[in-house]
Amino acid sequence: FFKQKTAYEIYQCDWSSDVCSSDLSLALAGCGGGSSDAAPEVVTPLALSAGGAHTAVLQSDGSLWLAGDNSHGQLGTGDGSDATTLVKVVDSGVTQVSAGFDFTAFVKTDGSVWVMGHNDRGQLGLGDTTDRSVPTQLLASGASAVAAGAAHLLVLKTDGSAWGTGANSGENAGSLCQGDADLNDHNALVTLVGSGVAQVAAGQVYSLLRKSDGSVWACGRDAYGQFGTDTVGSAATVPVQTVSGGVRAVVAGPTVSWLIKNDGSLWGAGYNAWGAVATGSTSDWVASYTQVLASGVADVRSNGFTTLVLRSDGTVWGVGRGSSGLFGNGDNSAIGGGTLQQVASGASALALGGPRYTEGDFSLLLTTGAAVQAAGANDQGQLGLGSTTAIGTWTTLVLGSGM
């Protein structure tokens, strides 16, 4: 089930490794019957997620592939060796994946939740603080989504309840929304909100919840104004409402929060020293949600120093620190002044990773033709290009013939 394969094996008709039968569900001659003229089912990348220095690619057949830093077992390969090319860790059945700073969580079609990687704060929810180097089941059923932060994990269940585990003390005080009487880390899931939640998002030291009525709620440390309530440095140990309604998606970067409203507009708040909130300035923070784009926003990602915005026309826009060439513009220059500039086109999904405090940012795009393009830091092979050399221009990952 958790057999490893390199990305380049995906289209080989190799019975000994069960590629055709379990990995691709093919029906072709020499691979389980069918017409000799039958073509293989085309398996394409479906979703991307990026952690501190590791990358996860979910494919359309439900298989999960990872590359990069494996120092805590976050790739799920059973050892501590980094991977410079994408390695298949799960054969099928994955519906959603979230890469935390140095751990990974994913949901399967049966509603089960699986985790692997760093567990020093109990973020894997397995009842201890021991790292896991292979996917380990956290929940048997009932989950619809996961969100992995720096050291805490949020789980959304199908009944609309939100659960969390991991860091809830120190700089993470209140991230699990347990109230003033419980500012302790938890190594098992606890309830944040019992019903009505439609989406969860985990930042570095805080959590965001979007309810089914479009309202937004937050708990944890509001260190840089990322709650958007015109305060800086406060904390909430229980969920507090920050937006009354009209929001269709929330995104929690390490220190920047984003709202995509029902009209497609984009609003941001939080740490802004590199202009990452894209308000046209580089003030230290933006403490109230401020409109960045009036319409046409499909997705947004921020790692605290840099922001990438995906628009509904497939263009990608960036602002902030240009560490290691993550904008794909051929150099390491920043896009300054807090003003978004176009950096790519033809994209349908994106991911943005990097360390919490030092340089090492990297980015991934899913583009036309189901190609994954990567740029930026690659010191631990997180771009999946077969090397550890940083890439300053958009470079296509070859995931198999016909991709």
CSV table of C-alpha atoms in Angstrom, one decimal:
chain,number,residue,atom,x,y,z
A,1,PHE,CA,0.0,0.0,0.0
A,2,PHE,CA,2.8,2.4,0.9
A,3,LYS,CA,5.2,1.1,-1.8
A,4,GLN,CA,7.6,3.7,-3.1
A,5,LYS,CA,8.2,4.3,-6.8
A,6,THR,CA,10.0,7.1,-8.6
A,7,ALA,CA,7.8,9.4,-10.7
A,8,TYR,CA,9.3,8.1,-13.9
A,9,GLU,CA,7.8,4.6,-13.3
A,10,ILE,CA,4.2,5.7,-13.5
A,11,TYR,CA,3.6,4.7,-17.1
A,12,GLN,CA,5.5,1.4,-17.2
A,13,CYS,CA,3.5,-1.7,-17.6
A,14,ASP,CA,5.3,-3.6,-14.9
A,15,TRP,CA,3.3,-6.4,-13.2
A,16,SER,CA,6.0,-7.1,-10.7
A,17,SER,CA,5.4,-3.7,-9.1
A,18,ASP,CA,1.7,-3.6,-9.6
A,19,VAL,CA,1.9,-0.4,-11.5
A,20,CYS,CA,-0.9,-1.2,-14.0
A,21,SER,CA,-3.3,-2.8,-11.6
A,22,SER,CA,-3.1,-0.7,-8.5
A,23,ASP,CA,-1.5,2.5,-9.5
A,24,LEU,CA,-3.3,3.4,-12.8
A,25,SER,CA,-6.3,1.1,-12.9
A,26,LEU,CA,-5.6,0.4,-16.5
A,27,ALA,CA,-7.6,-1.8,-18.8
A,28,LEU,CA,-5.2,-2.6,-21.6
A,29,ALA,CA,-3.5,-5.5,-23.3
A,30,GLY,CA,-0.8,-7.0,-21.3
A,31,CYS,CA,-2.1,-5.1,-18.2
A,32,GLY,CA,-5.1,-7.0,-17.2
A,33,GLY,CA,-6.9,-7.6,-20.4
A,34,GLY,CA,-8.8,-5.3,-22.9
A,35,SER,CA,-8.2,-4.4,-26.5
A,36,SER,CA,-4.7,-4.4,-27.7
A,37,ASP,CA,-5.4,-1.0,-29.2
A,38,ALA,CA,-6.5,0.5,-25.8
A,39,ALA,CA,-4.6,3.5,-24.6
A,40,PRO,CA,-3.6,3.9,-20.9
A,41,GLU,CA,-5.7,6.1,-18.7
A,42,VAL,CA,-4.0,9.5,-18.5
A,43,VAL,CA,-3.1,10.3,-14.9
A,44,THR,CA,-2.5,13.9,-14.3
A,45,PRO,CA,-1.5,16.1,-11.3
A,46,LEU,CA,-4.6,17.3,-9.5
A,47,ALA,CA,-3.4,19.3,-6.5
A,48,LEU,CA,-0.2,20.7,-4.9
A,49,SER,CA,0.9,21.4,-1.4
A,50,ALA,CA,4.3,22.8,-0.1
A,51,GLY,CA,5.8,22.6,3.4
A,52,GLY,CA,9.0,24.1,4.8
A,53,ALA,CA,11.1,22.2,2.4
A,54,HIS,CA,9.0,19.4,1.0
A,55,THR,CA,6.4,19.1,-1.8
A,56,ALA,CA,3.3,16.9,-2.2
A,57,VAL,CA,1.6,16.2,-5.5
A,58,LEU,CA,-1.8,14.6,-5.6
A,59,GLN,CA,-2.6,12.9,-8.9
A,60,SER,CA,-6.0,12.3,-10.5
A,61,ASP,CA,-5.8,8.6,-9.7
A,62,GLY,CA,-5.6,9.4,-6.0
A,63,SER,CA,-2.0,8.5,-5.7
A,64,LEU,CA,0.3,10.7,-3.6
A,65,TRP,CA,3.8,11.7,-4.5
A,66,LEU,CA,6.3,13.6,-2.3
A,67,ALA,CA,9.8,15.1,-2.6
A,68,GLY,CA,12.3,17.1,-0.5
A,69,ASP,CA,13.2,17.2,3.1
A,70,ASN,CA,12.6,14.0,5.0
A,71,SER,CA,14.4,14.7,8.2
A,72,HIS,CA,11.4,13.9,10.3
A,73,GLY,CA,9.8,11.3,8.1
A,74,GLN,CA,7.4,13.8,6.4
A,75,LEU,CA,7.7,12.1,3.1
A,76,GLY,CA,6.4,8.9,4.5
A,77,THR,CA,9.0,6.7,2.9
A,78,GLY,CA,10.1,4.9,6.0
A,79,ASP,CA,13.5,6.4,6.3
A,80,GLY,CA,15.1,9.8,6.9
A,81,SER,CA,16.6,10.2,3.4
A,82,ASP,CA,15.7,13.3,1.4
A,83,ALA,CA,14.2,12.7,-2.1
A,84,THR,CA,15.2,14.8,-5.0
A,85,THR,CA,12.6,13.3,-7.3
A,86,LEU,CA,8.9,12.7,-6.5
A,87,VAL,CA,8.4,9.3,-4.8
A,88,LYS,CA,5.0,7.6,-4.7
A,89,VAL,CA,4.0,6.9,-1.1
A,90,VAL,CA,0.3,6.1,-1.5
A,91,ASP,CA,-1.0,4.2,-4.5
A,92,SER,CA,-4.6,5.4,-4.5
A,93,GLY,CA,-7.6,6.8,-2.7
A,94,VAL,CA,-6.2,10.2,-1.6
A,95,THR,CA,-8.6,13.1,-2.0
A,96,GLN,CA,-6.8,15.9,-0.2
A,97,VAL,CA,-3.3,16.6,1.2
A,98,SER,CA,-1.8,19.4,3.3
A,99,ALA,CA,2.0,19.8,3.9
A,100,GLY,CA,2.8,21.4,7.2
A,101,PHE,CA,6.2,22.9,8.0
A,102,ASP,CA,7.8,19.5,8.6
A,103,PHE,CA,4.9,17.0,8.7
A,104,THR,CA,2.2,15.9,6.2
A,105,ALA,CA,-1.5,15.0,6.5
A,106,PHE,CA,-3.9,13.6,4.0
A,107,VAL,CA,-7.5,12.4,3.6
A,108,LYS,CA,-8.7,9.3,1.8
A,109,THR,CA,-12.0,8.6,0.0
A,110,ASP,CA,-13.3,6.7,3.1
A,111,GLY,CA,-12.9,9.8,5.2
A,112,SER,CA,-9.8,8.5,7.0
A,113,VAL,CA,-7.0,10.8,8.0
A,114,TRP,CA,-3.3,9.8,7.7
A,115,VAL,CA,-0.3,11.6,9.1
A,116,MET,CA,3.5,11.4,9.0
A,117,GLY,CA,6.5,13.5,10.0
A,118,HIS,CA,7.5,15.7,13.0
A,119,ASN,CA,5.5,15.2,16.1
A,120,ASP,CA,7.3,17.2,18.8
A,121,ARG,CA,4.2,19.1,19.8
A,122,GLY,CA,1.7,16.3,19.3
A,123,GLN,CA,0.7,17.6,15.8
A,124,LEU,CA,0.1,14.1,14.5
A,125,GLY,CA,-2.5,13.5,17.1
A,126,LEU,CA,-1.5,9.9,17.8
A,127,GLY,CA,-1.3,10.2,21.6
A,128,ASP,CA,2.4,10.8,21.8
A,129,THR,CA,5.2,13.0,20.6
A,130,THR,CA,7.1,10.5,18.5
A,131,ASP,CA,7.8,11.2,14.9
A,132,ARG,CA,6.3,8.9,12.2
A,133,SER,CA,8.2,8.0,9.0
A,134,VAL,CA,5.3,6.2,7.3
A,135,PRO,CA,1.7,7.2,6.8
A,136,THR,CA,-0.1,6.4,10.1
A,137,GLN,CA,-3.9,6.5,10.5
A,138,LEU,CA,-5.2,9.2,12.8
A,139,LEU,CA,-8.9,8.8,12.0
A,140,ALA,CA,-10.7,5.8,10.5
A,141,SER,CA,-13.6,7.8,8.9
A,142,GLY,CA,-15.6,11.0,9.0
A,143,ALA,CA,-13.1,13.6,7.8
A,144,SER,CA,-13.5,15.8,4.8
A,145,ALA,CA,-10.3,18.0,4.9
A,146,VAL,CA,-7.1,18.7,6.8
A,147,ALA,CA,-5.0,21.8,7.3
A,148,ALA,CA,-1.4,21.5,8.5
A,149,GLY,CA,0.3,24.5,10.1
A,150,ALA,CA,3.8,25.0,11.6
A,151,ALA,CA,3.2,22.7,14.6
A,152,HIS,CA,-0.6,22.1,14.7
A,153,LEU,CA,-3.1,20.2,12.6
A,154,LEU,CA,-6.7,21.0,12.0
A,155,VAL,CA,-9.3,18.4,10.8
A,156,LEU,CA,-12.7,19.2,9.4
A,157,LYS,CA,-15.3,16.5,9.7
A,158,THR,CA,-18.2,15.8,7.5
A,159,ASP,CA,-20.6,16.8,10.3
A,160,GLY,CA,-19.2,20.4,10.2
A,161,SER,CA,-17.2,20.0,13.4
A,162,ALA,CA,-13.6,21.3,13.5
A,163,TRP,CA,-10.9,19.4,15.5
A,164,GLY,CA,-7.2,20.1,16.2
A,165,THR,CA,-4.1,18.7,17.7
A,166,GLY,CA,-0.6,19.9,18.4
A,167,ALA,CA,0.9,23.2,19.6
A,168,ASN,CA,-1.4,25.3,21.9
A,169,SER,CA,1.1,26.9,24.3
A,170,GLY,CA,3.9,29.5,24.2
A,171,GLU,CA,3.9,31.4,21.0
A,172,ASN,CA,1.1,29.1,19.8
A,173,ALA,CA,-1.1,29.9,22.8
A,174,GLY,CA,-4.8,29.4,21.9
A,175,SER,CA,-4.3,27.9,18.4
A,176,LEU,CA,-6.6,25.0,19.3
A,177,CYS,CA,-9.3,27.3,20.7
A,178,GLN,CA,-9.5,25.6,24.1
A,179,GLY,CA,-9.9,28.7,26.3
A,180,ASP,CA,-7.8,30.4,28.9
A,181,ALA,CA,-7.9,27.4,31.2
A,182,ASP,CA,-6.2,25.1,28.7
A,183,LEU,CA,-3.1,26.6,27.1
A,184,ASN,CA,-1.3,23.2,26.8
A,185,ASP,CA,-0.2,21.3,23.7
A,186,HIS,CA,-2.4,18.3,22.8
A,187,ASN,CA,-1.2,15.1,21.3
A,188,ALA,CA,-4.8,13.9,20.5
A,189,LEU,CA,-7.6,15.6,18.7
A,190,VAL,CA,-9.7,18.1,20.6
A,191,THR,CA,-12.9,19.9,19.4
A,192,LEU,CA,-12.5,23.5,18.3
A,193,VAL,CA,-16.1,24.1,17.1
A,194,GLY,CA,-18.9,21.5,17.3
A,195,SER,CA,-20.8,22.3,14.1
A,196,GLY,CA,-21.4,24.7,11.2
A,197,VAL,CA,-17.8,24.8,10.0
A,198,ALA,CA,-17.2,24.7,6.2
A,199,GLN,CA,-13.4,25.2,6.0
A,200,VAL,CA,-10.3,25.2,8.3
A,201,ALA,CA,-7.0,26.9,7.8
A,202,ALA,CA,-3.8,26.6,9.9
A,203,GLY,CA,-1.3,29.4,10.2
A,204,GLN,CA,2.0,29.5,12.1
A,205,VAL,CA,0.5,30.4,15.5
A,206,TYR,CA,-3.2,30.7,14.8
A,207,SER,CA,-6.2,29.1,13.2
A,208,LEU,CA,-9.0,30.3,10.9
A,209,LEU,CA,-12.4,28.8,10.5
A,210,ARG,CA,-15.0,29.7,7.9
A,211,LYS,CA,-18.5,28.8,8.8
A,212,SER,CA,-21.2,27.7,6.3
A,213,ASP,CA,-22.8,31.2,6.6
A,214,GLY,CA,-19.6,32.8,5.2
A,215,SER,CA,-18.5,34.2,8.5
A,216,VAL,CA,-14.8,33.9,9.6
A,217,TRP,CA,-13.6,33.0,13.1
A,218,ALA,CA,-10.0,33.0,14.5
A,219,CYS,CA,-8.1,31.8,17.5
A,220,GLY,CA,-4.4,31.8,18.5
A,221,ARG,CA,-1.9,34.7,18.4
A,222,ASP,CA,-2.7,37.8,16.4
A,223,ALA,CA,1.0,38.7,16.3
A,224,TYR,CA,1.0,40.8,13.2
A,225,GLY,CA,-2.7,41.7,12.7
A,226,GLN,CA,-3.6,38.6,10.8
A,227,PHE,CA,-7.0,38.4,12.4
A,228,GLY,CA,-7.9,41.6,10.5
A,229,THR,CA,-9.6,43.2,13.5
A,230,ASP,CA,-7.3,46.3,13.7
A,231,THR,CA,-5.3,44.9,16.6
A,232,VAL,CA,-1.7,43.7,16.7
A,233,GLY,CA,-0.1,41.4,19.3
A,234,SER,CA,-3.3,40.2,21.0
A,235,ALA,CA,-4.5,36.6,21.4
A,236,ALA,CA,-7.7,34.7,21.4
A,237,THR,CA,-8.0,31.4,23.2
A,238,VAL,CA,-11.6,30.7,21.9
A,239,PRO,CA,-12.9,31.4,18.4
A,240,VAL,CA,-13.7,35.1,17.8
A,241,GLN,CA,-15.6,36.3,14.9
A,242,THR,CA,-13.5,38.5,12.6
A,243,VAL,CA,-15.8,38.7,9.5
A,244,SER,CA,-19.6,38.5,9.6
A,245,GLY,CA,-20.2,36.9,6.2
A,246,GLY,CA,-19.7,36.9,2.5
A,247,VAL,CA,-16.5,34.9,2.4
A,248,ARG,CA,-16.1,31.8,0.2
A,249,ALA,CA,-12.6,30.8,1.2
A,250,VAL,CA,-10.0,31.6,3.8
A,251,VAL,CA,-6.2,31.0,3.5
A,252,ALA,CA,-3.8,31.2,6.5
A,253,GLY,CA,-0.2,31.8,5.6
A,254,PRO,CA,2.3,31.7,8.5
A,255,THR,CA,1.7,35.3,9.3
A,256,VAL,CA,-0.7,36.6,6.6
A,257,SER,CA,-4.5,35.8,6.4
A,258,TRP,CA,-6.5,36.0,3.2
A,259,LEU,CA,-10.2,36.1,2.4
A,260,ILE,CA,-11.7,35.4,-1.0
A,261,LYS,CA,-15.2,36.8,-1.0
A,262,ASN,CA,-18.2,35.6,-2.9
A,263,ASP,CA,-17.7,38.3,-5.5
A,264,GLY,CA,-14.1,37.0,-6.2
A,265,SER,CA,-12.4,39.9,-4.4
A,266,LEU,CA,-9.3,39.4,-2.4
A,267,TRP,CA,-8.7,40.8,1.1
A,268,GLY,CA,-5.5,40.5,3.2
A,269,ALA,CA,-4.2,41.2,6.7
A,270,GLY,CA,-1.0,40.5,8.6
A,271,TYR,CA,2.8,40.7,8.3
A,272,ASN,CA,3.8,43.1,5.5
A,273,ALA,CA,7.5,44.1,5.9
A,274,TRP,CA,8.2,42.7,2.4
A,275,GLY,CA,4.9,44.0,1.0
A,276,ALA,CA,3.4,40.6,1.2
A,277,VAL,CA,-0.1,41.8,1.8
A,278,ALA,CA,0.1,43.6,-1.5
A,279,THR,CA,-1.6,46.9,-0.4
A,280,GLY,CA,0.9,49.1,-2.2
A,281,SER,CA,3.1,49.7,0.9
A,282,THR,CA,5.7,47.9,3.0
A,283,SER,CA,4.6,48.9,6.4
A,284,ASP,CA,5.3,46.4,9.1
A,285,TRP,CA,1.8,45.1,9.2
A,286,VAL,CA,-1.7,45.5,7.9
A,287,ALA,CA,-4.0,45.1,10.8
A,288,SER,CA,-7.4,45.3,9.1
A,289,TYR,CA,-8.6,43.3,6.2
A,290,THR,CA,-7.8,45.4,3.1
A,291,GLN,CA,-9.0,44.8,-0.4
A,292,VAL,CA,-6.1,43.8,-2.7
A,293,LEU,CA,-8.1,42.8,-5.9
A,294,ALA,CA,-11.7,43.7,-6.7
A,295,SER,CA,-12.6,40.5,-8.6
A,296,GLY,CA,-11.4,37.4,-10.5
A,297,VAL,CA,-9.4,35.7,-7.7
A,298,ALA,CA,-9.3,31.9,-7.7
A,299,ASP,CA,-6.7,31.2,-5.0
A,300,VAL,CA,-3.8,32.7,-3.0
A,301,ARG,CA,-0.8,31.5,-1.1
A,302,SER,CA,1.6,33.2,1.3
A,303,ASN,CA,4.6,32.0,3.2
A,304,GLY,CA,4.9,35.2,5.4
A,305,PHE,CA,7.4,37.0,3.2
A,306,THR,CA,5.9,36.4,-0.3
A,307,THR,CA,2.5,36.0,-1.9
A,308,LEU,CA,1.3,34.4,-5.0
A,309,VAL,CA,-2.2,35.0,-6.4
A,310,LEU,CA,-4.0,32.8,-8.9
A,311,ARG,CA,-6.6,34.6,-11.0
A,312,SER,CA,-9.6,33.0,-12.7
A,313,ASP,CA,-7.9,33.7,-16.1
A,314,GLY,CA,-5.0,31.4,-15.1
A,315,THR,CA,-2.5,34.2,-14.6
A,316,VAL,CA,-0.3,34.2,-11.5
A,317,TRP,CA,0.8,37.4,-9.7
A,318,GLY,CA,3.5,37.7,-7.1
A,319,VAL,CA,4.8,40.2,-4.5
A,320,GLY,CA,7.3,40.2,-1.8
A,321,ARG,CA,10.7,38.5,-1.2
A,322,GLY,CA,12.2,36.9,-4.3
A,323,SER,CA,14.3,34.4,-2.3
A,324,SER,CA,16.1,31.8,-4.5
A,325,GLY,CA,14.2,32.8,-7.6
A,326,LEU,CA,10.7,31.6,-6.6
A,327,PHE,CA,9.0,34.1,-9.0
A,328,GLY,CA,10.6,32.3,-11.9
A,329,ASN,CA,11.9,35.6,-13.3
A,330,GLY,CA,15.4,34.5,-13.7
A,331,ASP,CA,16.9,36.1,-10.6
A,332,ASN,CA,16.5,36.4,-6.9
A,333,SER,CA,15.1,39.9,-6.9
A,334,ALA,CA,12.0,40.9,-4.9
A,335,ILE,CA,8.9,42.3,-6.3
A,336,GLY,CA,8.8,45.3,-4.1
A,337,GLY,CA,6.5,48.2,-3.2
A,338,GLY,CA,3.7,46.0,-2.1
A,339,THR,CA,2.3,45.8,-5.7
A,340,LEU,CA,1.5,42.6,-7.5
A,341,GLN,CA,3.2,41.8,-10.7
A,342,GLN,CA,2.4,39.0,-13.2
A,343,VAL,CA,4.9,36.1,-13.0
A,344,ALA,CA,3.2,33.3,-14.9
A,345,SER,CA,0.1,32.3,-17.0
A,346,GLY,CA,-1.9,29.2,-17.8
A,347,ALA,CA,-2.1,28.0,-14.2
A,348,SER,CA,-4.9,26.1,-12.5
A,349,ALA,CA,-3.3,25.6,-9.0
A,350,LEU,CA,-0.4,26.8,-7.0
A,351,ALA,CA,1.6,26.1,-3.8
A,352,LEU,CA,4.2,28.2,-2.0
A,353,GLY,CA,6.6,26.9,0.6
A,354,GLY,CA,9.7,27.9,2.6
A,355,PRO,CA,11.2,28.1,6.1
A,356,ARG,CA,9.6,30.2,8.8
A,357,TYR,CA,12.4,32.7,9.4
A,358,THR,CA,15.3,32.2,6.9
A,359,GLU,CA,15.4,32.4,3.1
A,360,GLY,CA,14.6,29.3,1.1
A,361,ASP,CA,11.3,30.1,-0.6
A,362,PHE,CA,10.0,27.9,-3.4
A,363,SER,CA,6.9,27.7,-5.5
A,364,LEU,CA,4.9,25.2,-7.6
A,365,LEU,CA,2.3,25.7,-10.4
A,366,LEU,CA,0.0,23.3,-12.1
A,367,THR,CA,-0.3,24.6,-15.6
A,368,THR,CA,-2.0,24.0,-18.9
A,369,GLY,CA,-1.5,20.4,-20.1
A,370,ALA,CA,-1.3,19.2,-16.5
A,371,ALA,CA,2.4,20.1,-16.2
A,372,VAL,CA,3.8,21.0,-12.8
A,373,GLN,CA,6.3,23.8,-12.9
A,374,ALA,CA,8.7,24.7,-10.1
A,375,ALA,CA,11.0,27.5,-9.2
A,376,GLY,CA,13.1,28.6,-6.1
A,377,ALA,CA,15.0,27.0,-3.4
A,378,ASN,CA,15.9,23.3,-3.9
A,379,ASP,CA,18.5,22.6,-1.2
A,380,GLN,CA,16.7,19.4,-0.1
A,381,GLY,CA,15.3,18.4,-3.5
A,382,GLN,CA,11.9,19.9,-2.8
A,383,LEU,CA,11.4,20.9,-6.4
A,384,GLY,CA,11.5,17.2,-7.4
A,385,LEU,CA,13.9,17.9,-10.3
A,386,GLY,CA,16.5,15.3,-9.5
A,387,SER,CA,19.0,17.8,-8.0
A,388,THR,CA,19.5,20.1,-5.1
A,389,THR,CA,20.3,23.2,-7.2
A,390,ALA,CA,18.0,26.2,-6.9
A,391,ILE,CA,16.1,27.1,-10.1
A,392,GLY,CA,15.4,30.7,-11.0
A,393,THR,CA,13.1,30.1,-13.9
A,394,TRP,CA,9.9,28.0,-14.2
A,395,THR,CA,11.0,24.4,-14.9
A,396,THR,CA,8.6,21.6,-15.7
A,397,LEU,CA,8.6,18.4,-13.7
A,398,VAL,CA,8.4,15.3,-15.9
A,399,LEU,CA,6.0,13.0,-14.1
A,400,GLY,CA,5.9,10.3,-16.8
A,401,SER,CA,5.5,9.9,-20.5
A,402,GLY,CA,2.5,11.8,-21.9
A,403,MET,CA,2.3,14.2,-18.9
